[in-house]
Every structure is written in structure tokens, then in C-alpha cells.
PDB file of C-alpha atoms in Angstrom:
ATOM      1  CA  UNK A  29     109.752  70.139  84.345  1.00 67.00           C
ATOM      2  CA  UNK A  30     106.506  68.333  85.169  1.00 63.00           C
ATOM      3  CA  UNK A  31     104.533  71.277  83.805  1.00 66.00           C
ATOM      4  CA  UNK A  32     106.461  71.107  80.525  1.00 73.00           C
ATOM      5  CA  UNK A  33     105.822  67.363  80.319  1.00 72.00           C
ATOM      6  CA  UNK A  34     102.127  67.928  81.000  1.00 67.00           C
ATOM      7  CA  UNK A  35     101.893  70.707  78.378  1.00 71.00           C
ATOM      8  CA  UNK A  36     103.616  68.505  75.791  1.00 74.00           C
ATOM      9  CA  UNK A  37     101.240  65.636  76.545  1.00 78.00           C
ATOM     10  CA  UNK A  38      97.918  66.663  78.176  1.00 75.00           C
ATOM     11  CA  UNK A  39      97.102  62.971  78.667  1.00 78.00           C
ATOM     12  CA  UNK A  40     100.180  62.483  80.832  1.00 74.00           C
ATOM     13  CA  UNK A  41      98.481  61.715  84.153  1.00 81.00           C
ATOM     14  CA  UNK A  42     101.763  60.828  85.840  1.00 82.00           C
ATOM     15  CA  UNK A  43     103.188  64.316  85.324  1.00 77.00           C
ATOM     16  CA  UNK A  44      99.961  65.859  86.619  1.00 77.00           C
ATOM     17  CA  UNK A  45     100.024  63.703  89.764  1.00 81.00           C
ATOM     18  CA  UNK A  46     103.625  64.726  90.433  1.00 80.00           C
ATOM     19  CA  UNK A  47     102.623  68.380  90.097  1.00 77.00           C
ATOM     20  CA  UNK A  48      99.809  67.877  92.587  1.00 78.00           C
ATOM     21  CA  UNK A  49     102.152  66.222  95.069  1.00 82.00           C
ATOM     22  CA  UNK A  50     104.714  69.003  94.764  1.00 79.00           C
ATOM     23  CA  UNK A  51     102.005  71.594  95.349  1.00 78.00           C
ATOM     24  CA  UNK A  52     100.700  69.720  98.379  1.00 80.00           C
ATOM     25  CA  UNK A  53     104.176  69.424  99.903  1.00 81.00           C
ATOM     26  CA  UNK A  54     105.039  73.102  99.464  1.00 80.00           C
ATOM     27  CA  UNK A  55     105.880  74.992 102.632  1.00 81.00           C
ATOM     28  CA  UNK A  56     103.730  78.114 103.166  1.00 79.00           C
ATOM     29  CA  UNK A  57     106.831  80.276 102.802  1.00 79.00           C
ATOM     30  CA  UNK A  58     107.580  78.751  99.401  1.00 81.00           C
ATOM     31  CA  UNK A  59     104.040  79.283  98.147  1.00 82.00           C
ATOM     32  CA  UNK A  60     104.660  83.046  98.010  1.00 79.00           C
ATOM     33  CA  UNK A  61     107.374  82.578  95.407  1.00 80.00           C
ATOM     34  CA  UNK A  62     105.196  80.191  93.414  1.00 82.00           C
ATOM     35  CA  UNK A  63     102.313  82.654  93.387  1.00 83.00           C
ATOM     36  CA  UNK A  64     104.624  85.464  92.298  1.00 84.00           C
ATOM     37  CA  UNK A  65     105.907  83.347  89.427  1.00 85.00           C
ATOM     38  CA  UNK A  66     102.360  82.589  88.298  1.00 85.00           C
ATOM     39  CA  UNK A  67     101.370  86.249  88.584  1.00 85.00           C
ATOM     40  CA  UNK A  68     104.381  87.399  86.572  1.00 87.00           C
ATOM     41  CA  UNK A  69     103.918  84.664  83.968  1.00 88.00           C
ATOM     42  CA  UNK A  70     100.221  85.421  83.488  1.00 88.00           C
ATOM     43  CA  UNK A  71     100.872  89.153  83.072  1.00 87.00           C
ATOM     44  CA  UNK A  72     103.591  88.453  80.505  1.00 89.00           C
ATOM     45  CA  UNK A  73     101.390  85.971  78.654  1.00 89.00           C
ATOM     46  CA  UNK A  74      98.578  88.527  78.602  1.00 87.00           C
ATOM     47  CA  UNK A  75     100.876  91.187  77.123  1.00 84.00           C
ATOM     48  CA  UNK A  76     102.155  88.753  74.485  1.00 87.00           C
ATOM     49  CA  UNK A  77      98.636  87.541  73.669  1.00 87.00           C
ATOM     50  CA  UNK A  78      97.291  91.060  73.142  1.00 83.00           C
ATOM     51  CA  UNK A  79     100.187  91.858  70.835  1.00 83.00           C
ATOM     52  CA  UNK A  80      99.754  88.556  68.972  1.00 85.00           C
ATOM     53  CA  UNK A  81      96.036  89.174  68.421  1.00 84.00           C
ATOM     54  CA  UNK A  82      96.695  92.666  67.065  1.00 82.00           C
ATOM     55  CA  UNK A  83      99.321  91.294  64.693  1.00 84.00           C
ATOM     56  CA  UNK A  84      96.993  88.579  63.402  1.00 83.00           C
ATOM     57  CA  UNK A  85      94.216  91.125  62.855  1.00 80.00           C
ATOM     58  CA  UNK A  86      96.544  93.349  60.837  1.00 80.00           C
ATOM     59  CA  UNK A  87      97.861  90.454  58.767  1.00 80.00           C
ATOM     60  CA  UNK A  88      94.374  89.166  58.016  1.00 78.00           C
ATOM     61  CA  UNK A  89      93.140  92.616  57.052  1.00 75.00           C
ATOM     62  CA  UNK A  90      96.084  93.286  54.741  1.00 74.00           C
ATOM     63  CA  UNK A  91      95.548  89.910  53.090  1.00 75.00           C
ATOM     64  CA  UNK A  92      91.780  90.221  52.546  1.00 69.00           C
ATOM     65  CA  UNK A  93      91.003  93.932  52.143  1.00 67.00           C
ATOM     66  CA  UNK A  94      91.764  96.185  49.218  1.00 64.00           C
ATOM     67  CA  UNK A  95      94.592  98.606  49.876  1.00 62.00           C
ATOM     68  CA  UNK A  96      92.365 101.645  49.410  1.00 61.00           C
ATOM     69  CA  UNK A  97      89.866 100.269  51.955  1.00 64.00           C
ATOM     70  CA  UNK A  98      92.282  99.448  54.778  1.00 68.00           C
ATOM     71  CA  UNK A  99      91.454 101.750  57.677  1.00 74.00           C
ATOM     72  CA  UNK A 100      93.194 102.470  60.974  1.00 79.00           C
ATOM     73  CA  UNK A 101      90.389 100.931  63.050  1.00 79.00           C
ATOM     74  CA  UNK A 102      90.038  97.131  63.316  1.00 77.00           C
ATOM     75  CA  UNK A 103      87.509  95.339  61.147  1.00 75.00           C
ATOM     76  CA  UNK A 104      85.487  93.828  64.003  1.00 74.00           C
ATOM     77  CA  UNK A 105      81.762  93.677  64.606  1.00 72.00           C
ATOM     78  CA  UNK A 106      82.041  95.623  67.863  1.00 72.00           C
ATOM     79  CA  UNK A 107      84.276  98.365  66.443  1.00 80.00           C
ATOM     80  CA  UNK A 108      83.176 101.607  64.787  1.00 82.00           C
ATOM     81  CA  UNK A 109      84.592 100.482  61.471  1.00 82.00           C
ATOM     82  CA  UNK A 110      82.880  97.094  61.625  1.00 81.00           C
ATOM     83  CA  UNK A 111      79.576  98.716  62.556  1.00 84.00           C
ATOM     84  CA  UNK A 112      79.790 101.201  59.683  1.00 85.00           C
ATOM     85  CA  UNK A 113      80.641  98.504  57.157  1.00 83.00           C
ATOM     86  CA  UNK A 114      77.845  96.205  58.383  1.00 85.00           C
ATOM     87  CA  UNK A 115      75.230  98.987  58.184  1.00 87.00           C
ATOM     88  CA  UNK A 116      76.347  99.947  54.690  1.00 85.00           C
ATOM     89  CA  UNK A 117      76.413  96.339  53.471  1.00 84.00           C
ATOM     90  CA  UNK A 118      72.925  95.750  54.863  1.00 84.00           C
ATOM     91  CA  UNK A 119      71.631  98.921  53.220  1.00 84.00           C
ATOM     92  CA  UNK A 120      70.047 100.104  56.467  1.00 83.00           C
ATOM     93  CA  UNK A 121      71.431 103.645  56.157  1.00 83.00           C
ATOM     94  CA  UNK A 122      73.582 105.610  53.729  1.00 86.00           C
ATOM     95  CA  UNK A 123      76.890 107.391  54.315  1.00 87.00           C
ATOM     96  CA  UNK A 124      75.283 110.757  55.106  1.00 87.00           C
ATOM     97  CA  UNK A 125      72.980 109.317  57.761  1.00 88.00           C
ATOM     98  CA  UNK A 126      75.793 107.419  59.474  1.00 87.00           C
ATOM     99  CA  UNK A 127      78.067 110.455  59.387  1.00 90.00           C
ATOM    100  CA  UNK A 128      75.414 112.730  60.908  1.00 89.00           C
ATOM    101  CA  UNK A 129      74.789 110.272  63.722  1.00 87.00           C
ATOM    102  CA  UNK A 130      78.499 110.126  64.445  1.00 87.00           C
ATOM    103  CA  UNK A 131      78.590 113.924  64.693  1.00 88.00           C
ATOM    104  CA  UNK A 132      75.697 113.892  67.179  1.00 89.00           C
ATOM    105  CA  UNK A 133      77.350 111.406  69.516  1.00 85.00           C
ATOM    106  CA  UNK A 134      78.059 112.747  73.001  1.00 84.00           C
ATOM    107  CA  UNK A 135      80.677 111.393  75.376  1.00 81.00           C
ATOM    108  CA  UNK A 136      80.866 112.422  79.014  1.00 80.00           C
ATOM    109  CA  UNK A 137      83.716 111.785  81.423  1.00 75.00           C
ATOM    110  CA  UNK A 138      82.633 110.224  84.691  1.00 73.00           C
ATOM    111  CA  UNK A 139      85.062 109.913  87.603  1.00 66.00           C
ATOM    112  CA  UNK A 140      83.825 107.316  90.060  1.00 63.00           C
ATOM    113  CA  UNK A 141      85.080 106.087  93.404  1.00 55.00           C
ATOM    114  CA  UNK A 142      86.913 102.796  93.082  1.00 55.00           C
ATOM    115  CA  UNK A 143      89.158 100.564  95.212  1.00 51.00           C
ATOM    116  CA  UNK A 144      92.726 101.753  95.472  1.00 47.00           C
ATOM    117  CA  UNK A 145      94.887 100.409  92.661  1.00 54.00           C
ATOM    118  CA  UNK A 146      97.197  97.898  94.329  1.00 56.00           C
ATOM    119  CA  UNK A 147      99.598  97.583  91.423  1.00 62.00           C
ATOM    120  CA  UNK A 148     102.344 100.150  91.480  1.00 70.00           C
ATOM    121  CA  UNK A 149     102.603 102.562  88.576  1.00 72.00           C
ATOM    122  CA  UNK A 150     106.246 101.637  88.024  1.00 78.00           C
ATOM    123  CA  UNK A 151     105.318  97.992  87.434  1.00 81.00           C
ATOM    124  CA  UNK A 152     102.437  98.889  85.135  1.00 78.00           C
ATOM    125  CA  UNK A 153     104.864 101.057  83.193  1.00 82.00           C
ATOM    126  CA  UNK A 154     107.308  98.154  82.833  1.00 87.00           C
ATOM    127  CA  UNK A 155     104.597  95.843  81.510  1.00 86.00           C
ATOM    128  CA  UNK A 156     103.674  98.535  79.016  1.00 84.00           C
ATOM    129  CA  UNK A 157     107.319  98.841  77.950  1.00 89.00           C
ATOM    130  CA  UNK A 158     107.426  95.080  77.355  1.00 91.00           C
ATOM    131  CA  UNK A 159     104.349  95.308  75.129  1.00 87.00           C
ATOM    132  CA  UNK A 160     105.847  98.212  73.179  1.00 88.00           C
ATOM    133  CA  UNK A 161     109.111  96.326  72.747  1.00 92.00           C
ATOM    134  CA  UNK A 162     107.232  93.325  71.359  1.00 90.00           C
ATOM    135  CA  UNK A 163     105.772  95.631  68.737  1.00 87.00           C
ATOM    136  CA  UNK A 164     109.228  97.034  68.005  1.00 91.00           C
ATOM    137  CA  UNK A 165     110.547  93.510  67.398  1.00 91.00           C
ATOM    138  CA  UNK A 166     108.006  93.099  64.569  1.00 87.00           C
ATOM    139  CA  UNK A 167     109.866  95.615  62.420  1.00 87.00           C
ATOM    140  CA  UNK A 168     111.276  93.838  59.352  1.00 87.00           C
ATOM    141  CA  UNK A 169     114.238  96.230  59.048  1.00 90.00           C
ATOM    142  CA  UNK A 170     115.741  95.543  62.463  1.00 91.00           C
ATOM    143  CA  UNK A 171     119.493  95.082  62.589  1.00 92.00           C
ATOM    144  CA  UNK A 172     120.606  91.990  64.554  1.00 92.00           C
ATOM    145  CA  UNK A 173     122.169  94.280  67.136  1.00 95.00           C
ATOM    146  CA  UNK A 174     118.923  96.235  67.511  1.00 94.00           C
ATOM    147  CA  UNK A 175     117.023  92.985  67.949  1.00 94.00           C
ATOM    148  CA  UNK A 176     119.430  91.736  70.616  1.00 95.00           C
ATOM    149  CA  UNK A 177     119.156  95.060  72.438  1.00 96.00           C
ATOM    150  CA  UNK A 178     115.355  94.850  72.379  1.00 94.00           C
ATOM    151  CA  UNK A 179     115.422  91.303  73.763  1.00 95.00           C
ATOM    152  CA  UNK A 180     117.842  92.449  76.455  1.00 96.00           C
ATOM    153  CA  UNK A 181     115.443  95.256  77.368  1.00 95.00           C
ATOM    154  CA  UNK A 182     112.625  92.735  77.808  1.00 94.00           C
ATOM    155  CA  UNK A 183     114.805  90.561  80.042  1.00 94.00           C
ATOM    156  CA  UNK A 184     115.821  93.601  82.095  1.00 94.00           C
ATOM    157  CA  UNK A 185     112.196  94.624  82.601  1.00 93.00           C
ATOM    158  CA  UNK A 186     111.235  91.101  83.645  1.00 92.00           C
ATOM    159  CA  UNK A 187     114.155  90.997  86.096  1.00 92.00           C
ATOM    160  CA  UNK A 188     113.155  94.408  87.473  1.00 91.00           C
ATOM    161  CA  UNK A 189     109.556  93.275  87.928  1.00 89.00           C
ATOM    162  CA  UNK A 190     110.677  90.117  89.719  1.00 88.00           C
ATOM    163  CA  UNK A 191     112.944  92.089  92.036  1.00 86.00           C
ATOM    164  CA  UNK A 192     110.271  94.636  92.936  1.00 82.00           C
ATOM    165  CA  UNK A 193     107.479  94.518  95.460  1.00 76.00           C
ATOM    166  CA  UNK A 194     104.294  94.197  93.425  1.00 71.00           C
ATOM    167  CA  UNK A 195     101.923  95.897  95.836  1.00 69.00           C
ATOM    168  CA  UNK A 196     101.942  98.930  98.080  1.00 70.00           C
ATOM    169  CA  UNK A 197     102.755  98.101 101.699  1.00 73.00           C
ATOM    170  CA  UNK A 198     101.499 101.419 103.030  1.00 75.00           C
ATOM    171  CA  UNK A 199      98.201 103.157 102.535  1.00 75.00           C
ATOM    172  CA  UNK A 200      98.647 105.950  99.983  1.00 72.00           C
ATOM    173  CA  UNK A 201      98.048 109.522 101.018  1.00 76.00           C
ATOM    174  CA  UNK A 202      95.252 111.553  99.411  1.00 75.00           C
ATOM    175  CA  UNK A 203      97.929 113.350  97.386  1.00 75.00           C
ATOM    176  CA  UNK A 204      99.262 110.026  96.087  1.00 71.00           C
ATOM    177  CA  UNK A 205      95.737 108.895  95.245  1.00 70.00           C
ATOM    178  CA  UNK A 206      95.196 112.108  93.294  1.00 70.00           C
ATOM    179  CA  UNK A 207      98.520 111.676  91.497  1.00 69.00           C
ATOM    180  CA  UNK A 208      97.489 108.171  90.463  1.00 65.00           C
ATOM    181  CA  UNK A 209      94.193 109.480  89.136  1.00 67.00           C
ATOM    182  CA  UNK A 210      95.970 112.231  87.237  1.00 69.00           C
ATOM    183  CA  UNK A 211      98.244 109.663  85.620  1.00 65.00           C
ATOM    184  CA  UNK A 212      95.192 107.819  84.272  1.00 66.00           C
ATOM    185  CA  UNK A 213      93.572 111.032  83.063  1.00 72.00           C
ATOM    186  CA  UNK A 214      96.776 112.095  81.330  1.00 70.00           C
ATOM    187  CA  UNK A 215      97.201 108.813  79.493  1.00 68.00           C
ATOM    188  CA  UNK A 216      93.540 108.794  78.401  1.00 70.00           C
ATOM    189  CA  UNK A 217      92.794 112.437  77.641  1.00 75.00           C
ATOM    190  CA  UNK A 218      96.183 113.478  76.309  1.00 79.00           C
ATOM    191  CA  UNK A 219      97.133 110.338  74.413  1.00 79.00           C
ATOM    192  CA  UNK A 220      94.326 107.833  73.818  1.00 80.00           C
ATOM    193  CA  UNK A 221      91.469 110.216  72.959  1.00 83.00           C
ATOM    194  CA  UNK A 222      93.373 112.361  70.406  1.00 86.00           C
ATOM    195  CA  UNK A 223      94.855 109.225  68.844  1.00 87.00           C
ATOM    196  CA  UNK A 224      91.419 107.621  68.521  1.00 86.00           C
ATOM    197  CA  UNK A 225      89.885 110.770  67.031  1.00 87.00           C
ATOM    198  CA  UNK A 226      92.605 110.890  64.381  1.00 89.00           C
ATOM    199  CA  UNK A 227      91.904 107.257  63.519  1.00 88.00           C
ATOM    200  CA  UNK A 228      88.149 107.904  63.440  1.00 88.00           C
ATOM    201  CA  UNK A 229      88.671 110.861  61.128  1.00 89.00           C
ATOM    202  CA  UNK A 230      90.737 108.719  58.747  1.00 88.00           C
ATOM    203  CA  UNK A 231      88.159 105.925  58.906  1.00 87.00           C
ATOM    204  CA  UNK A 232      85.366 108.362  58.056  1.00 88.00           C
ATOM    205  CA  UNK A 233      87.315 109.526  55.017  1.00 88.00           C
ATOM    206  CA  UNK A 234      87.722 105.938  53.822  1.00 86.00           C
ATOM    207  CA  UNK A 235      84.302 104.483  54.677  1.00 85.00           C
ATOM    208  CA  UNK A 236      82.062 107.544  54.394  1.00 87.00           C
ATOM    209  CA  UNK A 237      83.984 109.853  52.109  1.00 85.00           C
ATOM    210  CA  UNK A 238      83.941 112.684  54.656  1.00 86.00           C
ATOM    211  CA  UNK A 239      86.279 114.064  57.277  1.00 88.00           C
ATOM    212  CA  UNK A 240      85.326 115.075  60.783  1.00 86.00           C
ATOM    213  CA  UNK A 241      84.837 118.825  61.316  1.00 84.00           C
TER     214      UNK A 241
END
């Protein structure tokens, strides 16, 4: 309640002081629940924010770009599409030169040692499902029943996350470590890389007039 009052009126010092007092009076046992709530809320906000940013980018692009120039990659300065468009607009290089440099790019996979991932794969999968459901809710042709089912799915995932232990309580075996690494490799090499190459090929057709070999 005090947090809502503070968010509605950032100048409300009284609400902020009450929040500070409640935090100070918390028993150490109760702080665990508070930290879990903050962790869950921040992860959910992050998922919603990423989806919101992607939606705004798509809406802005559809509103400002010509239909025959809308590509699958985002129109950002640090994206391949943004870089291509900036180079072409500046007249630094032509389409053939850019295309040849793209063909000569080399990417190497490097597997490095890293701290053990403390978040369980099941929880990461649930956060991903929430993000995908948010995208599903953007469909303009959704039936009210389909929308209610999607919202129910989000609530179920949130309830499942809250009822689960967020971290591993036992040190994983080498086999479990390898399985976790394989899960990352599978999602990157089998899904993300082919998807990106298809988008890059389409972007090359639109921006450079050529397709990838």
C-alpha cells in the first residue's frame, strides 16, 4: 500500500518513511519472502519491458518506413540493418562492397568456463513462456476465450515460480553441468542462429538487392 502511494506521488515523504520503518522492523525470517517478491517482480517487469520495447520498435517502424523497405531486423544503430542503412546513406560504400564484407565475416564459437548457473532451467523456461504469452496476447484476432486462457497461463506460471525453489540446493554433478551446457548450445545453434541467418538473408535482399549464398 505504501509503495503504491509512493509511486502515485513521488513527493509523498510520509509514505516513504512508513516503508523505511516497515523494512527496519522486518524479522530476518520475513526478509526472505520480501526478497523473493522483489526478485519475482523484477524478473516479470524485465520480461514485460523487453516485450514492450520490441512492440514499440515494430510500431514505429511500420509507421515511418515504406512497406517495401521494412526488414526483419530492427532499425537500430547497433544492428546489422541500421549499420547497412547508415553506410549507404553516408555514401561510404556501395551495396556490392557491403555484401562482400558480410560474406567474409567469420564467427567462431568459444566455450568458456563460467560460474554455475544458479537459476534452474525449469524457472528460466517459465519466464520464457510468460514472454511468449505476452507476444501471443498482442494478436488482434484473439477470441475473448483465447485471451482469458492466455492470461490464466501467465497466472499459472507466476504461481508455479512462486511455489518453486529458485536456486539449486545441491551441487550439480558433471553430467548435470554438461546437460545445462547442451541446453544452451541447442537453443543457440539449433534455433537462434538459423533464425538470425534467415532474417539476415531477407534483410540483404531488401537493403542490398542480393541473397546470401
